[in-house]
């Protein structure tokens, strides 16, 4: 038993490593040569249907949904017409001013002859063909059941004048010719509160029908040209400042090409540029540039805030409501091209801004002075409650500053001025009660009479901020001039915005153009055409109304929020959004489709070989 167990425990001899390796290699070779069992036709069909169903969902459902949810809607815009307006080819603004001549002392033939030679003299003096004066003879209207105003009353004659421009024109000025017996020379006087020019002439200056020239005609023509010289320069400056810029770039959209034309070198274009240059001298151009810089952009509504600031506790009240009603409201009511809202406020303990140097005392003159360079920082914007804008329109701030008794009188150094204008913001006036002993007032309150100089100063500053011309001296003529200049500026601004929108649309093909932008563009072009026609026909109030709507619609279309958002969405953002989604989903679908394509290709080649 013992031996048997020992034999059983005897270890087996080791196998040859080489033979073991050969056997393993044989096993590996036999394993590698094995192939997977063939698929039956049912499994192949099921796999093909699964892959096809996935691709059908992607193509028939996924792609349409993706296209519908990510496509950019681009409404069609009249790009060529928009560029024509921007290039100044759609409208050539003209400003025909109707001048009515009332000559009761002359016969009809003499009056007609005087008009002809005066018109010739005007045409010779005029160097700006877009702005021209047209003389018409006054003919009294025959109105039934309507009494004319009393001769002693000052009533504008144009209320009873016939229309000389096909029922559309507006009389800009009335010239009244008065023959004065014993008068030595011809004199002309412009009424300050009406658009009437009174011309007095002696009897020996009466024009005969056989004369070809007349001192009276030359005087009238020269006076009219001087009256409207600043208006001509303002309109010429507006046209020059808004000349279309064109670099000859060709824009393409789809199969269409839009190429803005280069500046015209034709004879009419050269003549117009030459007339503009002759109308504007360098000094006058600088003057108009300064006026444009300090004036606000035109708006249909302005908000006026009149503020009383004092560094002490007095004055704490003022009769501002009655003062506004008497001294400022008539001006605002006569300013027919815009509406105004007015409010007031009082701020006590209003200290100077820490950024400026404190006023210095001049013992020789007994006054306190401020440096001129500190005027721009006089307003303490951090502590003084002056809102930059209230409501829809821009805000004009007028500040009446009453210094303390210890620092009064306070003036500007060297010039000793007490008021100044802040461009495109408002005006400031320093009120020194101690320097006005003729004004009865208490220290704690400002009376209406005490506020009167301040409101008169604010009225002049208001006209400057609104862009009113300095001449002529008649306020109705100034208002008419401002109406025509504003209409021209709004027309050019809206046209330029249309060109910018057209170029933006072509330069960014991926930007969305919603329907409301297309509607705004159509409305703008419609009112631009109406503005151009109204200017040509001399209906300047209508032209301003249409130009105002065109400007508002143009800005509305250009700054649409949906378009502004698309401008700042580059293609890199789209790649960053789509790659994480399409990578995991798209790779298995593409690889399975390729395998199926290879399998069908192998079957097709096998079938051709078997044939």
XYZ file of C-alpha atoms in Angstrom:
611
model
C 0.000 0.000 0.000
C 2.838 2.211 0.855
C 4.593 1.679 -2.448
C 1.474 2.197 -4.420
C 0.817 5.501 -2.795
C 4.302 6.602 -3.422
C 4.042 5.727 -7.053
C 0.877 7.687 -7.322
C 2.594 10.680 -5.772
C 5.480 10.532 -8.207
C 5.325 13.713 -10.317
C 4.825 13.496 -13.999
C 7.702 14.416 -16.209
C 7.662 18.011 -17.555
C 6.404 18.532 -21.064
C 8.598 19.960 -23.739
C 8.058 23.771 -23.900
C 8.412 23.778 -27.634
C 5.690 21.156 -28.067
C 3.472 23.141 -25.657
C 4.011 26.271 -27.643
C 3.215 24.390 -30.826
C -0.013 23.110 -29.336
C -0.992 26.639 -28.149
C -0.154 28.028 -31.513
C -2.259 25.378 -33.087
C -5.142 26.317 -30.851
C -4.717 30.011 -31.706
C -4.577 29.287 -35.374
C -7.664 27.205 -35.223
C -9.466 29.907 -33.196
C -8.497 32.710 -35.606
C -9.693 30.748 -38.542
C -13.182 30.460 -37.110
C -15.912 32.739 -38.519
C -19.153 33.962 -36.944
C -22.209 32.010 -37.869
C -23.949 33.434 -40.923
C -26.907 35.727 -40.330
C -30.199 34.583 -41.538
C -32.204 36.697 -43.915
C -34.673 37.755 -41.216
C -31.954 39.334 -39.001
C -30.447 41.146 -41.960
C -33.831 42.517 -42.930
C -34.547 43.661 -39.378
C -31.180 45.437 -39.126
C -31.733 47.142 -42.466
C -35.198 48.278 -41.448
C -33.909 49.674 -38.141
C -31.155 51.677 -39.837
C -33.536 52.859 -42.536
C -36.129 53.923 -39.954
C -33.535 56.018 -38.114
C -32.485 57.736 -41.315
C -36.100 58.226 -42.355
C -36.813 59.959 -39.032
C -33.741 62.187 -39.494
C -34.526 63.096 -43.101
C -38.325 63.284 -43.032
C -38.868 64.678 -39.541
C -35.626 65.982 -38.051
C -34.353 68.031 -40.972
C -37.683 69.806 -41.651
C -38.083 70.656 -37.971
C -34.484 71.913 -37.790
C -34.922 73.957 -40.950
C -38.208 75.434 -39.761
C -36.937 76.317 -36.290
C -33.526 77.688 -37.337
C -34.236 79.323 -40.698
C -33.836 83.116 -40.828
C -36.778 85.037 -42.229
C -35.643 87.755 -44.611
C -38.378 89.946 -45.945
C -37.746 91.475 -49.324
C -36.607 95.068 -49.222
C -36.448 97.518 -52.149
C -32.677 97.709 -51.863
C -32.068 99.549 -55.117
C -34.592 102.265 -54.259
C -33.159 102.591 -50.770
C -29.672 103.108 -52.184
C -31.006 105.637 -54.683
C -32.422 107.691 -51.828
C -29.119 107.443 -49.968
C -27.159 108.457 -53.081
C -29.403 111.474 -53.654
C -30.729 110.240 -57.002
C -34.343 109.655 -55.950
C -35.007 113.265 -54.939
C -33.412 116.621 -55.659
C -34.712 118.850 -52.858
C -35.859 122.280 -53.972
C -37.204 125.142 -51.898
C -39.388 127.539 -53.895
C -40.393 130.417 -51.639
C -43.511 132.366 -52.560
C -43.107 136.129 -52.027
C -46.333 138.116 -52.285
C -46.007 141.727 -53.459
C -48.771 144.148 -52.518
C -48.538 147.401 -54.558
C -51.790 149.318 -54.116
C -50.323 152.552 -55.526
C -49.338 150.991 -58.862
C -51.497 149.979 -61.753
C -51.672 146.328 -62.692
C -49.373 146.764 -65.682
C -46.836 148.731 -63.655
C -46.961 146.169 -60.855
C -46.500 143.240 -63.262
C -43.575 144.992 -64.928
C -41.997 145.713 -61.526
C -42.337 142.038 -60.612
C -40.625 140.941 -63.830
C -37.563 143.151 -63.464
C -37.354 142.397 -59.722
C -37.483 138.667 -60.482
C -34.651 139.058 -62.993
C -32.597 140.908 -60.398
C -33.281 138.172 -57.835
C -32.240 135.436 -60.251
C -28.991 137.277 -60.972
C -28.193 137.553 -57.261
C -29.092 133.955 -56.398
C -26.198 131.475 -56.594
C -28.031 128.510 -55.060
C -30.508 127.137 -57.576
C -32.203 124.739 -55.121
C -33.420 127.676 -53.031
C -35.141 130.379 -55.045
C -37.650 133.150 -54.470
C -40.726 133.481 -56.678
C -42.611 136.780 -56.728
C -46.381 136.888 -57.106
C -48.686 139.855 -57.214
C -51.245 140.226 -54.473
C -54.845 139.940 -55.609
C -57.586 140.555 -53.022
C -59.907 137.651 -52.492
C -63.627 138.068 -52.913
C -65.019 136.312 -49.867
C -68.783 136.318 -49.316
C -70.248 136.778 -45.840
C -66.804 137.394 -44.332
C -65.588 140.739 -43.126
C -61.968 141.742 -43.437
C -60.070 142.880 -40.362
C -60.049 146.492 -39.395
C -57.277 148.506 -40.995
C -56.017 149.600 -37.598
C -55.438 145.998 -36.519
C -52.158 144.241 -37.250
C -53.324 141.202 -39.202
C -51.021 139.168 -41.474
C -51.949 139.784 -45.081
C -51.172 136.226 -46.145
C -54.367 135.096 -44.409
C -56.271 136.785 -47.262
C -53.915 136.121 -50.146
C -54.694 133.926 -53.147
C -52.671 130.788 -53.663
C -50.179 131.090 -56.491
C -48.852 127.546 -56.667
C -51.764 125.437 -57.764
C -53.492 125.531 -54.397
C -50.516 124.145 -52.482
C -47.915 126.848 -51.839
C -47.390 128.840 -48.665
C -46.528 132.543 -48.713
C -43.168 133.007 -47.016
C -43.185 136.800 -46.986
C -45.405 139.713 -47.948
C -43.798 142.832 -49.433
C -45.948 145.952 -49.012
C -45.001 148.797 -51.343
C -45.955 152.190 -49.943
C -45.523 155.328 -52.021
C -44.594 158.195 -49.709
C -44.832 161.705 -51.080
C -41.836 163.762 -50.130
C -39.661 160.755 -49.263
C -36.066 161.184 -50.351
C -34.820 157.578 -50.574
C -36.107 154.046 -50.677
C -36.357 152.393 -47.247
C -37.296 148.885 -46.146
C -38.405 147.771 -42.686
C -39.153 144.207 -41.585
C -41.926 143.790 -39.047
C -40.535 141.909 -35.994
C -43.766 140.044 -35.169
C -45.076 139.228 -38.652
C -43.721 138.123 -42.018
C -44.247 141.508 -43.649
C -41.638 143.720 -45.285
C -42.683 147.369 -45.660
C -40.933 149.150 -48.524
C -41.395 152.917 -48.821
C -40.381 154.741 -51.980
C -40.743 158.291 -53.325
C -42.988 159.103 -56.269
C -40.068 159.597 -58.629
C -39.110 155.911 -58.258
C -42.308 154.626 -59.854
C -41.474 152.046 -62.522
C -42.699 152.695 -66.043
C -43.561 149.877 -68.416
C -40.817 150.971 -70.813
C -37.957 150.822 -68.311
C -35.637 147.797 -68.242
C -34.165 148.442 -64.792
C -35.229 150.206 -61.646
C -33.642 151.319 -58.410
C -36.783 150.148 -56.600
C -36.540 146.669 -58.139
C -32.829 146.372 -57.296
C -33.467 147.498 -53.709
C -36.273 144.983 -53.222
C -34.200 142.172 -54.737
C -31.158 143.019 -52.613
C -33.235 143.203 -49.429
C -34.948 139.871 -50.129
C -31.637 138.200 -50.900
C -30.169 139.444 -47.612
C -33.216 138.310 -45.649
C -32.925 134.711 -46.859
C -29.126 134.526 -47.185
C -28.663 132.671 -43.898
C -31.439 130.240 -44.767
C -29.797 129.486 -48.106
C -26.491 128.913 -46.338
C -28.116 126.620 -43.743
C -29.769 124.464 -46.391
C -26.576 124.381 -48.455
C -24.617 123.331 -45.364
C -27.129 120.559 -44.661
C -26.826 119.279 -48.238
C -23.025 119.369 -48.118
C -22.880 117.694 -44.697
C -25.111 114.838 -45.895
C -23.528 114.259 -49.303
C -23.747 110.520 -50.089
C -20.549 108.587 -49.549
C -19.792 105.950 -52.123
C -16.686 103.827 -52.453
C -17.753 102.012 -55.600
C -18.301 98.718 -53.793
C -20.549 96.214 -55.562
C -23.059 94.387 -53.406
C -24.580 91.076 -54.460
C -27.602 89.286 -53.116
C -28.434 86.007 -54.749
C -28.115 86.491 -58.484
C -28.755 90.242 -58.257
C -26.018 92.802 -57.998
C -26.478 96.227 -56.491
C -23.773 98.715 -57.333
C -24.064 102.220 -55.920
C -23.150 104.699 -58.579
C -20.096 106.863 -58.028
C -20.558 110.565 -57.491
C -21.860 112.058 -60.655
C -19.509 114.158 -62.756
C -22.219 115.343 -65.081
C -22.664 119.009 -65.787
C -25.744 119.466 -63.517
C -24.004 117.753 -60.620
C -20.866 119.867 -61.031
C -23.008 122.985 -61.273
C -24.853 122.123 -58.067
C -21.629 121.431 -56.149
C -20.192 124.685 -57.447
C -23.267 126.648 -56.370
C -23.090 125.086 -52.910
C -19.442 126.083 -52.592
C -20.194 129.643 -53.659
C -23.065 129.904 -51.190
C -20.903 128.820 -48.245
C -17.840 130.802 -47.303
C -15.404 129.213 -44.802
C -16.428 131.668 -42.068
C -20.111 131.002 -42.627
C -19.524 127.249 -42.724
C -17.746 127.398 -39.354
C -20.590 129.454 -37.916
C -23.177 126.941 -39.102
C -21.057 124.060 -37.798
C -20.996 125.640 -34.338
C -24.756 126.130 -34.445
C -25.283 122.503 -35.461
C -22.995 121.338 -32.662
C -24.829 123.203 -29.920
C -28.394 122.558 -31.113
C -30.406 119.456 -30.338
C -31.689 117.036 -32.881
C -35.206 117.837 -34.005
C -37.985 116.163 -32.033
C -41.772 116.637 -32.117
C -41.827 117.045 -28.317
C -39.358 118.627 -25.902
C -39.439 118.636 -22.107
C -38.217 121.785 -20.322
C -37.064 121.687 -16.703
C -36.485 125.048 -14.969
C -34.568 124.619 -11.707
C -33.709 126.971 -8.852
C -30.494 126.063 -7.003
C -29.035 127.812 -4.010
C -26.218 126.825 -1.612
C -28.214 128.057 1.405
C -31.757 127.786 2.685
C -33.005 130.862 0.808
C -34.731 131.560 -1.490
C -37.005 128.601 -0.885
C -39.888 129.635 -3.160
C -40.503 131.537 -6.386
C -43.448 132.638 -8.494
C -42.433 130.442 -11.371
C -45.884 129.430 -12.638
C -47.099 132.969 -13.242
C -43.710 133.942 -14.674
C -43.801 131.057 -17.159
C -47.338 131.937 -18.211
C -46.379 135.542 -18.894
C -42.818 135.396 -20.223
C -42.231 131.899 -21.676
C -45.599 130.426 -22.657
C -46.208 132.874 -25.562
C -42.917 131.838 -27.143
C -43.686 128.136 -26.766
C -47.193 128.624 -28.168
C -45.854 130.384 -31.271
C -43.312 127.608 -31.866
C -45.711 125.570 -33.965
C -43.330 122.882 -35.255
C -42.865 121.231 -31.834
C -44.702 120.686 -28.567
C -43.320 121.499 -25.116
C -43.926 120.362 -21.564
C -42.564 122.433 -18.669
C -41.893 121.652 -15.029
C -39.899 123.329 -12.258
C -38.057 122.413 -9.074
C -36.226 124.024 -6.148
C -33.070 122.538 -4.645
C -31.641 123.972 -1.420
C -28.077 123.525 -0.140
C -26.785 122.833 -3.648
C -23.010 122.917 -3.445
C -20.535 123.324 -6.287
C -18.991 120.342 -7.981
C -15.723 119.333 -6.269
C -14.035 119.112 -9.680
C -13.950 122.907 -10.135
C -12.047 125.581 -8.295
C -14.043 127.573 -5.788
C -14.887 131.203 -6.693
C -12.285 133.841 -5.829
C -12.952 137.241 -4.325
C -11.793 140.385 -6.130
C -11.381 143.055 -3.435
C -10.896 145.868 -5.945
C -14.249 145.306 -7.656
C -15.988 143.778 -4.671
C -17.166 140.725 -6.659
C -16.651 136.979 -6.695
C -15.356 135.457 -9.917
C -15.339 132.026 -11.514
C -12.782 130.893 -14.030
C -14.033 130.391 -17.574
C -12.560 126.889 -17.726
C -14.716 125.886 -14.733
C -18.011 126.684 -16.480
C -18.211 123.248 -18.114
C -18.080 121.590 -14.684
C -20.383 124.032 -12.915
C -23.243 121.506 -12.785
C -22.808 119.106 -9.885
C -24.265 116.088 -11.669
C -23.647 113.787 -8.693
C -25.849 115.756 -6.260
C -28.090 118.038 -8.314
C -31.312 116.244 -9.356
C -31.272 116.959 -13.084
C -32.811 114.122 -15.077
C -31.245 113.659 -18.536
C -34.565 112.676 -20.137
C -38.201 112.606 -19.104
C -40.774 111.042 -21.403
C -40.324 110.525 -25.115
C -38.622 113.762 -26.179
C -35.260 115.191 -25.074
C -35.005 117.307 -21.951
C -33.766 120.901 -21.870
C -32.451 122.008 -18.481
C -32.403 125.670 -17.457
C -30.748 126.404 -14.113
C -31.157 129.611 -12.117
C -28.392 129.702 -9.504
C -28.727 132.122 -6.585
C -25.401 132.407 -4.701
C -25.249 132.937 -0.981
C -25.047 136.423 0.505
C -21.417 135.874 1.467
C -20.509 135.005 -2.163
C -22.542 137.612 -4.029
C -22.314 139.051 -6.636
C -20.873 136.095 -8.543
C -19.747 136.553 -12.171
C -17.470 134.928 -14.725
C -13.904 136.158 -14.568
C -12.790 138.746 -17.173
C -16.085 138.838 -19.100
C -18.266 139.440 -15.992
C -20.991 137.358 -17.662
C -23.728 135.800 -15.575
C -25.219 133.340 -18.102
C -23.903 130.783 -20.543
C -25.128 128.002 -22.813
C -24.352 124.307 -22.428
C -24.529 122.740 -25.924
C -27.285 120.147 -26.395
C -28.133 120.331 -22.689
C -29.544 123.693 -21.625
C -28.581 127.019 -20.093
C -27.373 128.460 -16.777
C -27.860 131.888 -15.262
C -26.442 133.277 -12.027
C -28.919 135.545 -10.270
C -27.335 138.140 -7.974
C -30.135 139.849 -6.004
C -27.811 142.395 -4.403
C -26.891 143.763 -7.845
C -30.516 144.501 -8.728
C -31.820 146.974 -6.139
C -34.606 148.066 -8.464
C -36.272 144.663 -8.075
C -38.362 144.441 -4.945
C -37.970 141.017 -3.374
C -37.471 139.243 -0.123
C -34.532 136.950 0.401
C -36.783 133.944 1.019
C -38.846 134.266 -2.180
C -38.370 135.389 -5.796
C -41.186 137.411 -7.309
C -42.395 137.212 -10.903
C -40.621 140.477 -11.756
C -37.379 139.166 -10.286
C -37.536 136.018 -12.423
C -38.308 137.935 -15.646
C -34.634 138.538 -16.713
C -33.869 134.864 -16.188
C -36.792 133.660 -18.296
C -35.945 136.109 -21.089
C -32.391 134.773 -21.064
C -33.691 131.188 -21.079
C -35.909 132.075 -24.061
C -32.890 133.154 -26.132
C -30.976 130.068 -25.033
C -33.949 127.889 -25.964
C -34.006 129.284 -29.506
C -30.281 128.617 -29.843
C -30.674 125.038 -28.624
C -33.503 124.466 -31.094
C -31.333 125.692 -33.973
C -33.188 128.930 -34.744
C -31.250 131.247 -37.086
C -29.983 134.619 -35.935
C -31.430 136.432 -38.923
C -33.803 137.737 -40.120
C -35.012 139.695 -37.104
C -38.656 138.663 -37.619
C -39.544 135.683 -35.419
C -42.161 134.284 -37.868
C -39.504 134.268 -40.607
C -37.043 132.578 -38.244
C -39.646 129.907 -37.532
C -40.281 129.403 -41.256
C -36.549 129.110 -41.879
C -36.222 126.547 -39.101
C -39.143 124.589 -40.583
C -37.473 124.343 -43.995
C -34.032 123.541 -42.589
C -35.428 120.843 -40.288
C -37.440 119.315 -43.132
C -34.311 119.141 -45.294
C -32.217 117.670 -42.467
C -34.795 115.005 -41.633
C -35.170 114.117 -45.315
C -31.419 113.641 -45.698
C -31.101 111.769 -42.391
C -33.885 109.307 -43.228
C -32.423 108.771 -46.711
C -28.997 108.062 -45.229
C -30.525 105.564 -42.791
C -32.209 103.769 -45.691
C -28.849 103.433 -47.426
C -27.191 102.121 -44.272
C -29.942 99.537 -43.821
C -29.621 98.394 -47.437
C -25.849 97.995 -47.144
C -26.220 96.141 -43.825
C -28.774 93.776 -45.351
C -26.463 92.889 -48.218
C -23.280 92.687 -46.144
C -24.824 90.279 -43.587
C -26.815 87.596 -45.449
C -27.482 85.715 -42.193
C -29.237 88.612 -40.507
C -32.997 88.336 -40.004
C -35.315 90.873 -41.635
C -38.730 90.632 -39.977
C -41.928 91.873 -41.526
C -42.111 94.919 -39.281
C -38.785 96.113 -40.696
C -40.117 95.769 -44.239
C -43.246 97.682 -43.222
C -41.100 100.419 -41.651
C -39.024 100.675 -44.831
C -42.127 100.952 -47.023
C -43.568 103.618 -44.715
C -40.290 105.523 -44.762
C -40.034 105.516 -48.555
C -43.671 106.563 -48.882
C -43.174 109.564 -46.605
C -39.836 110.424 -48.211
C -41.598 110.717 -51.559
C -44.334 112.827 -49.936
C -41.678 115.049 -48.357
C -39.920 115.587 -51.672
C -43.181 116.463 -53.432
C -44.210 118.825 -50.624
C -40.878 120.642 -50.777
C -41.139 121.031 -54.529
C -44.655 122.430 -54.221
C -43.721 124.825 -51.425
C -45.788 123.095 -48.706
C -43.077 123.196 -46.075
C -45.224 122.463 -43.018
C -46.482 119.297 -44.695
C -42.929 118.459 -45.724
C -41.779 118.701 -42.113
C -44.650 116.469 -40.981
C -43.848 113.788 -43.566
C -40.092 114.030 -42.957
C -40.615 113.593 -39.226
C -42.556 110.360 -39.805
C -39.963 109.137 -42.310
C -37.137 109.731 -39.849
C -38.948 107.942 -37.011
C -39.813 104.928 -39.181
C -36.286 104.737 -40.583
C -34.784 104.671 -37.091
C -37.379 102.125 -36.004
C -36.516 99.786 -38.871
C -32.743 100.157 -38.579
C -32.595 99.580 -34.809
C -35.097 96.714 -34.677
C -34.159 94.499 -31.733
C -34.343 91.250 -33.709
C -31.868 92.574 -36.272
C -29.483 93.961 -33.675
C -29.335 90.567 -31.934
C -28.437 88.743 -35.153
C -25.590 91.115 -35.937
C -23.596 89.848 -32.938
C -24.171 86.076 -33.496
C -21.130 84.768 -35.443
C -20.850 81.367 -37.136
C -18.459 80.064 -34.457
C -21.348 80.064 -31.997
C -23.370 77.844 -34.313
C -20.518 75.341 -34.588
C -20.168 75.267 -30.796
C -23.880 74.511 -30.447
C -24.189 71.822 -33.136
C -20.996 69.756 -32.615
C -21.810 68.341 -29.135
C -25.234 67.283 -30.431
C -24.384 65.940 -33.877
C -21.196 64.097 -32.863
C -22.674 61.329 -30.630
C -25.813 60.988 -32.744
C -24.381 61.352 -36.221
C -21.324 59.016 -36.001
C -23.278 55.736 -35.297
C -25.832 56.581 -37.975
C -23.187 57.338 -40.595
C -21.088 54.230 -39.767
C -24.096 51.877 -39.903
C -25.189 53.396 -43.199
C -21.714 52.897 -44.644
C -21.711 49.238 -43.571
C -25.064 48.672 -45.246
C -23.851 50.372 -48.380
C -20.745 48.153 -48.466
C -22.872 45.021 -47.932
C -25.233 45.897 -50.755
C -22.274 46.774 -52.935
C -20.693 43.360 -52.234
C -23.955 41.572 -53.030
C -24.292 43.548 -56.237
C -20.757 42.749 -57.338
C -21.291 39.051 -56.495
C -24.453 38.921 -58.535
C -22.679 40.457 -61.521
C -19.789 37.969 -61.177
C -22.204 35.023 -61.008
C -23.878 36.133 -64.181
